[in-house]
Short mmCIF file of C-alpha atoms in Angstrom, two decimals:
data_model
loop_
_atom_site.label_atom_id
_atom_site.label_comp_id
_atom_site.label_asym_id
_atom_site.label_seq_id
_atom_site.Cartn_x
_atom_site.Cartn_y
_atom_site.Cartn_z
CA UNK U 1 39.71 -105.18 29.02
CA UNK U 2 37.78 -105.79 32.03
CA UNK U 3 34.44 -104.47 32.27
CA UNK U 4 33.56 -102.61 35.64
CA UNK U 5 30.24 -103.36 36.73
CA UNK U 6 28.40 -102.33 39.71
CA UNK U 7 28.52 -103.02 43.98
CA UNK U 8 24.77 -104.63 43.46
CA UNK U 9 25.73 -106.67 40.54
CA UNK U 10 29.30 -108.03 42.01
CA UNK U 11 26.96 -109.00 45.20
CA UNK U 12 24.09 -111.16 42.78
CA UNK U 13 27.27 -112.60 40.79
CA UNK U 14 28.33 -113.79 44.65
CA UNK U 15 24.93 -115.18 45.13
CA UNK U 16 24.91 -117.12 41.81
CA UNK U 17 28.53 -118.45 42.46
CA UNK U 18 27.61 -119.73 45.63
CA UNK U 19 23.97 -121.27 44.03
CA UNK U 20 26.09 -122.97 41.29
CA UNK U 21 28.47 -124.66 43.55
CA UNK U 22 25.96 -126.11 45.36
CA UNK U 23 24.04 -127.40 41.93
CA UNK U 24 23.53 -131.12 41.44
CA UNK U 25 24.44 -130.41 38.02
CA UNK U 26 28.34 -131.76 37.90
CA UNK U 27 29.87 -129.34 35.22
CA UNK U 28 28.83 -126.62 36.64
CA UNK U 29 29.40 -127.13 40.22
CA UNK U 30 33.02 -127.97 38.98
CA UNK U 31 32.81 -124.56 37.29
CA UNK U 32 32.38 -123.17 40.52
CA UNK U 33 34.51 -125.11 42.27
CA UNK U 34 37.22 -124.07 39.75
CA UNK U 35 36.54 -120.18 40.69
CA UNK U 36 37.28 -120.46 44.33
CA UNK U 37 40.57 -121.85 43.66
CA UNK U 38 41.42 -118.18 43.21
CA UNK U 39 41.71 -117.58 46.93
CA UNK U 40 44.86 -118.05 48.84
CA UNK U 41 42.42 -121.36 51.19
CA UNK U 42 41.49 -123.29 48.38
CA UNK U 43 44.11 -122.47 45.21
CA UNK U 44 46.62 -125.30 46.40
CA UNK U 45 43.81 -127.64 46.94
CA UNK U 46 42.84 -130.38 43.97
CA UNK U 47 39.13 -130.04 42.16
CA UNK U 48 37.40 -132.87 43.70
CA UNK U 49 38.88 -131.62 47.40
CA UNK U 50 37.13 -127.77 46.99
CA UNK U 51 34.20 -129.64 45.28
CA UNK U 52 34.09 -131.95 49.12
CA UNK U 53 34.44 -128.80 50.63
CA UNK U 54 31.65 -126.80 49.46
CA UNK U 55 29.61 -126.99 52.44
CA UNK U 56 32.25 -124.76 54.41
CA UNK U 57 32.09 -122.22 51.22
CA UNK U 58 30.25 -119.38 52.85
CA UNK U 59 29.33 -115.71 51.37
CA UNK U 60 32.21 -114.02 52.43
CA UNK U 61 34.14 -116.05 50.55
CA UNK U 62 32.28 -116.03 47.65
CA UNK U 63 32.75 -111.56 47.49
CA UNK U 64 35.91 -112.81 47.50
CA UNK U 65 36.17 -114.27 44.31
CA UNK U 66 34.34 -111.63 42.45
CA UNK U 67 36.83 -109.06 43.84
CA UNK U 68 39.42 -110.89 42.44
CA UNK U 69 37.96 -111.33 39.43
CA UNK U 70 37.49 -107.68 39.17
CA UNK U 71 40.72 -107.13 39.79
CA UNK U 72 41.00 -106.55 43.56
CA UNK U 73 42.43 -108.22 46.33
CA UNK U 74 39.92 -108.13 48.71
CA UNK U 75 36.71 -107.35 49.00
CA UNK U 76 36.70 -104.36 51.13
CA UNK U 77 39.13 -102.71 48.53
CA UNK U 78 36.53 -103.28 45.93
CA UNK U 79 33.79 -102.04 47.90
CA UNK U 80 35.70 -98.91 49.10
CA UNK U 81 36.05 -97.95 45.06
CA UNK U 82 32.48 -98.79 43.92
CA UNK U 83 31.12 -96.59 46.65
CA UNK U 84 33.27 -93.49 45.99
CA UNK U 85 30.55 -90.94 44.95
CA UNK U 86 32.27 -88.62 42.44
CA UNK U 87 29.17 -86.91 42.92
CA UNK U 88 29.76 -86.10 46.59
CA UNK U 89 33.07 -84.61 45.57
CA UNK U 90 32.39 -82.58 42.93
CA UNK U 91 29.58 -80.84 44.89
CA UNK U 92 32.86 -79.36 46.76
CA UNK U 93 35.14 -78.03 44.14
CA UNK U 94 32.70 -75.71 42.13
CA UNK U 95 32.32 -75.76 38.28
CA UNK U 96 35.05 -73.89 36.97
CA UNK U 97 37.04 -76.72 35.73
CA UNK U 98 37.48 -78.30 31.97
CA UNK U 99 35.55 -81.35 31.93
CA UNK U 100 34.35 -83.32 28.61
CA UNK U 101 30.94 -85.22 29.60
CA UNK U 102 29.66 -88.21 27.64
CA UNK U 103 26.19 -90.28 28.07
CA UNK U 104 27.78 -93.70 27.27
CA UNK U 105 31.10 -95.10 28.64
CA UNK U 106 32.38 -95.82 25.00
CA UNK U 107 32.20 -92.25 24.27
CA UNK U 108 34.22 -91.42 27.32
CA UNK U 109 36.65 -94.08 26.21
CA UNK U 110 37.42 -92.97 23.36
CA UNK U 111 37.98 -88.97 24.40
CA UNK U 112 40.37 -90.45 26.96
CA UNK U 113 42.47 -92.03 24.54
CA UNK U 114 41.98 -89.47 22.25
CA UNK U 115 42.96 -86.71 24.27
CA UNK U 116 44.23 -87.78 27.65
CA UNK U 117 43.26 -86.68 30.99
CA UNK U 118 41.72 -88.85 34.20
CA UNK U 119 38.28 -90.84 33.00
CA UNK U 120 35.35 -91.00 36.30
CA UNK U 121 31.62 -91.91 36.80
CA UNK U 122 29.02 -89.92 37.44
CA UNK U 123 25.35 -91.34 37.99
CA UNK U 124 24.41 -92.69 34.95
CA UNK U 125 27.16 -90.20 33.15
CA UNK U 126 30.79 -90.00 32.55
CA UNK U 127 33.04 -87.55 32.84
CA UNK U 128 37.01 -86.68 31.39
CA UNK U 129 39.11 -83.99 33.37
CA UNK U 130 42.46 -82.34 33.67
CA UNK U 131 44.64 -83.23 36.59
CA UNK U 132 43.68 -79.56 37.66
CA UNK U 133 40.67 -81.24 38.95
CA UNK U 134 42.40 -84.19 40.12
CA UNK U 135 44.26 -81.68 42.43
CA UNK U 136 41.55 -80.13 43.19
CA UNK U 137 40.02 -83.33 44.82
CA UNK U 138 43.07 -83.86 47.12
CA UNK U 139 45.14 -86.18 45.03
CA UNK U 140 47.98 -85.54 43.34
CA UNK U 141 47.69 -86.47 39.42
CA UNK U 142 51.31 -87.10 39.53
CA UNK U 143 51.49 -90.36 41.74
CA UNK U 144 52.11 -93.48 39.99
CA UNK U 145 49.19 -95.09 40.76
CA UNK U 146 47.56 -93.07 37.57
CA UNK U 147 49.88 -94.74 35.27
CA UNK U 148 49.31 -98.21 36.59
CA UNK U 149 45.52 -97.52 36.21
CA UNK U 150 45.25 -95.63 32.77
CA UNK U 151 43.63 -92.98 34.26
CA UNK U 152 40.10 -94.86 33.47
CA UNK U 153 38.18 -95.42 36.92
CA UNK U 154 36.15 -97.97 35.05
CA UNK U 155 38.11 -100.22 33.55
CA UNK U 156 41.47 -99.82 35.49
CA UNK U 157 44.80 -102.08 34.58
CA UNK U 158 45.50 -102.54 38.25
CA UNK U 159 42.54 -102.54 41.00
CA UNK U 160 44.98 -102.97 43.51
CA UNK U 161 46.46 -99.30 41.98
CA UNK U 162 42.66 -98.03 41.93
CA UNK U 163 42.15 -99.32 45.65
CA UNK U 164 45.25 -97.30 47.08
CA UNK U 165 43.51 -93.30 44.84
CA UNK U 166 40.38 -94.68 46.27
CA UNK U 167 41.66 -94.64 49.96
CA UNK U 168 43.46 -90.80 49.13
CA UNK U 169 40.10 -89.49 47.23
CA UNK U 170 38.63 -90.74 51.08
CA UNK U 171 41.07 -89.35 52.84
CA UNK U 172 40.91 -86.12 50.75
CA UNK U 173 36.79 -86.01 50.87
CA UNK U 174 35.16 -82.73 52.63
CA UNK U 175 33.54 -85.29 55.44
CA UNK U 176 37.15 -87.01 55.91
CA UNK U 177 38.72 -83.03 56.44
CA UNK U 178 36.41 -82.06 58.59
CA UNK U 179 37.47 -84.10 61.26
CA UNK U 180 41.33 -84.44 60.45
CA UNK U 181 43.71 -81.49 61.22
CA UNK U 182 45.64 -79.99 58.05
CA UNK U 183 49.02 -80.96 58.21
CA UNK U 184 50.22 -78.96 55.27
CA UNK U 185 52.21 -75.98 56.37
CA UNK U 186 50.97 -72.38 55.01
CA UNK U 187 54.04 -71.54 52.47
CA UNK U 188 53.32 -75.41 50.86
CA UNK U 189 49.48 -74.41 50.37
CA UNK U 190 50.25 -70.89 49.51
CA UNK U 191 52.66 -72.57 46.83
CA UNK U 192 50.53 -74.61 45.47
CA UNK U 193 47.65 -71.60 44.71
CA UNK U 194 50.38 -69.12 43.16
CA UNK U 195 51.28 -72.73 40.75
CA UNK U 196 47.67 -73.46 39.73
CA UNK U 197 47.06 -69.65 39.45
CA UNK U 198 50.01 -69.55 37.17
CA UNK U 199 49.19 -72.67 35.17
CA UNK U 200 45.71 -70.92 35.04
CA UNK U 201 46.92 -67.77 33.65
CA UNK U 202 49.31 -69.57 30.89
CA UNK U 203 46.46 -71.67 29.38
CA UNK U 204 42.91 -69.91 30.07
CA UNK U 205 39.78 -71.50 29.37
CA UNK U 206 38.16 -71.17 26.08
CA UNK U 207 35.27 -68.09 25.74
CA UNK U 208 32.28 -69.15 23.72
CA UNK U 209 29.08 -69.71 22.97
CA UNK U 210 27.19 -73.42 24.11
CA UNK U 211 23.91 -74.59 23.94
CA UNK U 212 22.08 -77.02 25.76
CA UNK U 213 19.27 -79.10 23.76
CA UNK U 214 16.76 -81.83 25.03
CA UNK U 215 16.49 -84.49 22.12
CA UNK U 216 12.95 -85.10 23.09
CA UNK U 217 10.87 -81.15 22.03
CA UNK U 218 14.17 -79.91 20.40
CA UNK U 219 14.58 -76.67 22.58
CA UNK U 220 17.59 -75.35 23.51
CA UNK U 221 19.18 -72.99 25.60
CA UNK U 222 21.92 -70.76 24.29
CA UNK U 223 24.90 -68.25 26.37
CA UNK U 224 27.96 -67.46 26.48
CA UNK U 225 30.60 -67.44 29.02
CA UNK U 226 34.47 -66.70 29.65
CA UNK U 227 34.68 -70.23 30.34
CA UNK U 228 32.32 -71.70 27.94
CA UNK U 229 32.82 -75.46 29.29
CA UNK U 230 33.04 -74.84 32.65
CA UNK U 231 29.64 -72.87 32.31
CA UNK U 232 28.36 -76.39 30.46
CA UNK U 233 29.77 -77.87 33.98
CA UNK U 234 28.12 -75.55 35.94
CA UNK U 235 24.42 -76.18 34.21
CA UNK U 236 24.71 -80.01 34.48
CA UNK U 237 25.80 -80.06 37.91
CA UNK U 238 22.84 -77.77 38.66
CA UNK U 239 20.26 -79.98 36.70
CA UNK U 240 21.70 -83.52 38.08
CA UNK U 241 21.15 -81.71 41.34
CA UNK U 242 17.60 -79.91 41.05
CA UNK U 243 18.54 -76.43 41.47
CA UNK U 244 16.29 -74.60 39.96
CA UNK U 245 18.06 -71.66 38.75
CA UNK U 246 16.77 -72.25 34.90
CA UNK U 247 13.17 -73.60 36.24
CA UNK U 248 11.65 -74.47 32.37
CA UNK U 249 15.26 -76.42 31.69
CA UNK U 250 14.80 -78.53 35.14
CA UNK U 251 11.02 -79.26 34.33
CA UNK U 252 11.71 -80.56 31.61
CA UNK U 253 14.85 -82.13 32.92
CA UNK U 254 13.25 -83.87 35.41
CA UNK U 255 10.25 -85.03 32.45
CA UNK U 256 12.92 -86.58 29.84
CA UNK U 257 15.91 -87.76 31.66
CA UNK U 258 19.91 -86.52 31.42
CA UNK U 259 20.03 -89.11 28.60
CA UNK U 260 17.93 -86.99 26.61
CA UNK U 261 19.79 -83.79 26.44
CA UNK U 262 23.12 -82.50 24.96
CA UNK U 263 25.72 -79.91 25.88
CA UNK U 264 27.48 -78.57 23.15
CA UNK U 265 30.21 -75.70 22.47
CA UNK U 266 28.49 -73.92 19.51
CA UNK U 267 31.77 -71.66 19.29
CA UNK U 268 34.38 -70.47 20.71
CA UNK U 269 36.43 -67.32 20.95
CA UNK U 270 39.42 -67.46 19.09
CA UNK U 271 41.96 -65.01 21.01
CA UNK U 272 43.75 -62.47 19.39
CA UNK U 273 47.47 -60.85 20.16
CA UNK U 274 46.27 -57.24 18.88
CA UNK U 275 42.72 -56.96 20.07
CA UNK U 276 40.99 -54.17 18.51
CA UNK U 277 37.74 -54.58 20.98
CA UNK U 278 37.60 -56.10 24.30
CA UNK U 279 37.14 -59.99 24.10
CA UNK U 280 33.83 -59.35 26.62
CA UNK U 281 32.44 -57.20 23.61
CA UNK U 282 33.35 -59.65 20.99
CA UNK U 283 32.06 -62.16 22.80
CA UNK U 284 28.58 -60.61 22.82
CA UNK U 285 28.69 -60.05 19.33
CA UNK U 286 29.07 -63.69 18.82
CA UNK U 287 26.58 -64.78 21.05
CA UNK U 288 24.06 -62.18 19.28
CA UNK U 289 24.70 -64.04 15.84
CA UNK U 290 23.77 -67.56 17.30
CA UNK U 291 20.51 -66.46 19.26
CA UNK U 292 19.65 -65.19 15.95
CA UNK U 293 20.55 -68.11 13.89
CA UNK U 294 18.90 -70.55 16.42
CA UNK U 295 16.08 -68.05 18.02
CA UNK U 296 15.75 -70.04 21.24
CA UNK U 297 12.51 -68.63 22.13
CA UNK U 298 8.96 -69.52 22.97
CA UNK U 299 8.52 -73.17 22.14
CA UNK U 300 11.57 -73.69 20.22
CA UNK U 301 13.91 -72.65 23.57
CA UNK U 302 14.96 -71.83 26.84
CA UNK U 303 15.87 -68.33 26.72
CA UNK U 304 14.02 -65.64 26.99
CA UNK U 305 13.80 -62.59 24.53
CA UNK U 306 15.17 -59.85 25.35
CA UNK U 307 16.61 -61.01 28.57
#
């Protein structure tokens, strides 16, 4: 599989392709050499003729080889993916959808195959989500450019596939909207709501109890919430973006590092046909039980007692 790696490092791999072709050391000039014949100008062309050529060999062409080597045509199509900030995007569609967040890639990796869904950086992070959230973002989950990818932003099958969600997740974007009119008529919009309201209402998020812990003092912060991971959404977005609604949790964000904290479901709701009490109610009951079990107070946690 080929491993994604980032718009700095393709640039430095361009700058050591071009440093090696001009080496007096034979092999690996010829290593180079070998490279360029990826490109349409030089692939026809014999070893020892690109080797004669290498004075002509300029930067440009140089991005060019790396962007084929990581799977794109061109360069600009690998630049437009590596600068997509998933970041940017999510700041624009709330926290109230499902997503599974991992610290390593390998972790995201696995949950993908695992359990499906659409596999995206964030910062240092990674993220898994429904197509809900695909949607959400502007593109439809649907198009067959998904399939050719494997749903895994970084390490796609086909970066020419990844190149073509790339240009609708730009189109899509709130700065792209703002200055293009809405073509979509209002029964198609109104449509699609009453669909994602009824797929909403036939499988509702999870209620539960989370926690969030920092691996470095061991406090945590426990809650509950109708929509126990989207709440876990909802806190990490806030931290990775230094709102300071839970001031002790950002300080101490801000001291250790994302890497050094954990969001966990602790436990979750389990619905009922024949309620006998109101899910709100039990769900208080079973967040009482875990603030007792873990008493996240004082120095040991976040929360405050009797708050």
């Amino acid at each position: 599989m080929r491993t994604v790696v980032s718009l700095h490092e393709c640039k430095v791999r361009a700058s050591l392709l071009l440093k090696e072709l001009a080496s007096t050391d034979a092999s690996r000039a010829a290593r180079a050499a070998e490279r360029l014949r990826v490109l349409p100008g030089f692939a026809g062309l014999p070893l020892g003729e690109v080797l004669a050529r290498k004075d002509s060999v300029q930067r440009k062409h140089a991005l060019a080889v790396i962007a084929r080597e990581q799977g794109h045509a061109t360069w600009v199509d690998l630049k437009q993916v590596r600068e997509l900030d998933f970041e940017h995007l999510l700041a624009h569609v709330g926290g109230a959808h499902l997503n599974r967040w991992f610290s390593s890639y390998a972790e995201a990796a696995d949950s993908l195959r695992a359990l499906g869904g659409f596999l995206f950086p964030f910062r240092e992070q990674f993220f898994v989500c429904e197509a809900s959230l695909v949607e959400a973002l502007g593109v439809d989950p649907a198009d067959a450019d998904w399939s050719c990818t494997g749903r895994d932003w970084m390490a796609p099958r086909d970066g020419a596939a990844q190149a073509r969600l790339a240009q609708r997740f730009v189109r899509h974007s709130p700065s792209h909207a703002s200055t293009s009119p809405d073509t979509r008529s209002p029964m198609s919009a109104d449509s699609r709501r009453s669909e994602l309201k009824r797929s909403y209402r036939e499988a509702p998020p999870p209620m539960g109890v989370y926690a969030v812990r920092c691996l470095a003092n061991g406090k945590v912060l426990v809650g509950a919430s109708a929509n126990v991971q989207g709440m876990l959404n909802r806190i990490r977005f806030e931290l990775s973006t230094g709102m300071d609604r839970l001031p002790t949790l950002l300080e101490d964000w801000k001291r250790y590092g994302a890497e050094r904290f954990t969001f966990e479901v602790l436990d979750v709701l389990k619905p009922s046909d024949e309620p006998v009490v109101a899910p709100e109610e039990e769900l208080k009951v079973l967040e009482a039980l875990w603030l007792d079990r873990l008493k996240p107070y004082g120095d040991a946690g976040y929360n405050v007692q009797g708050g």
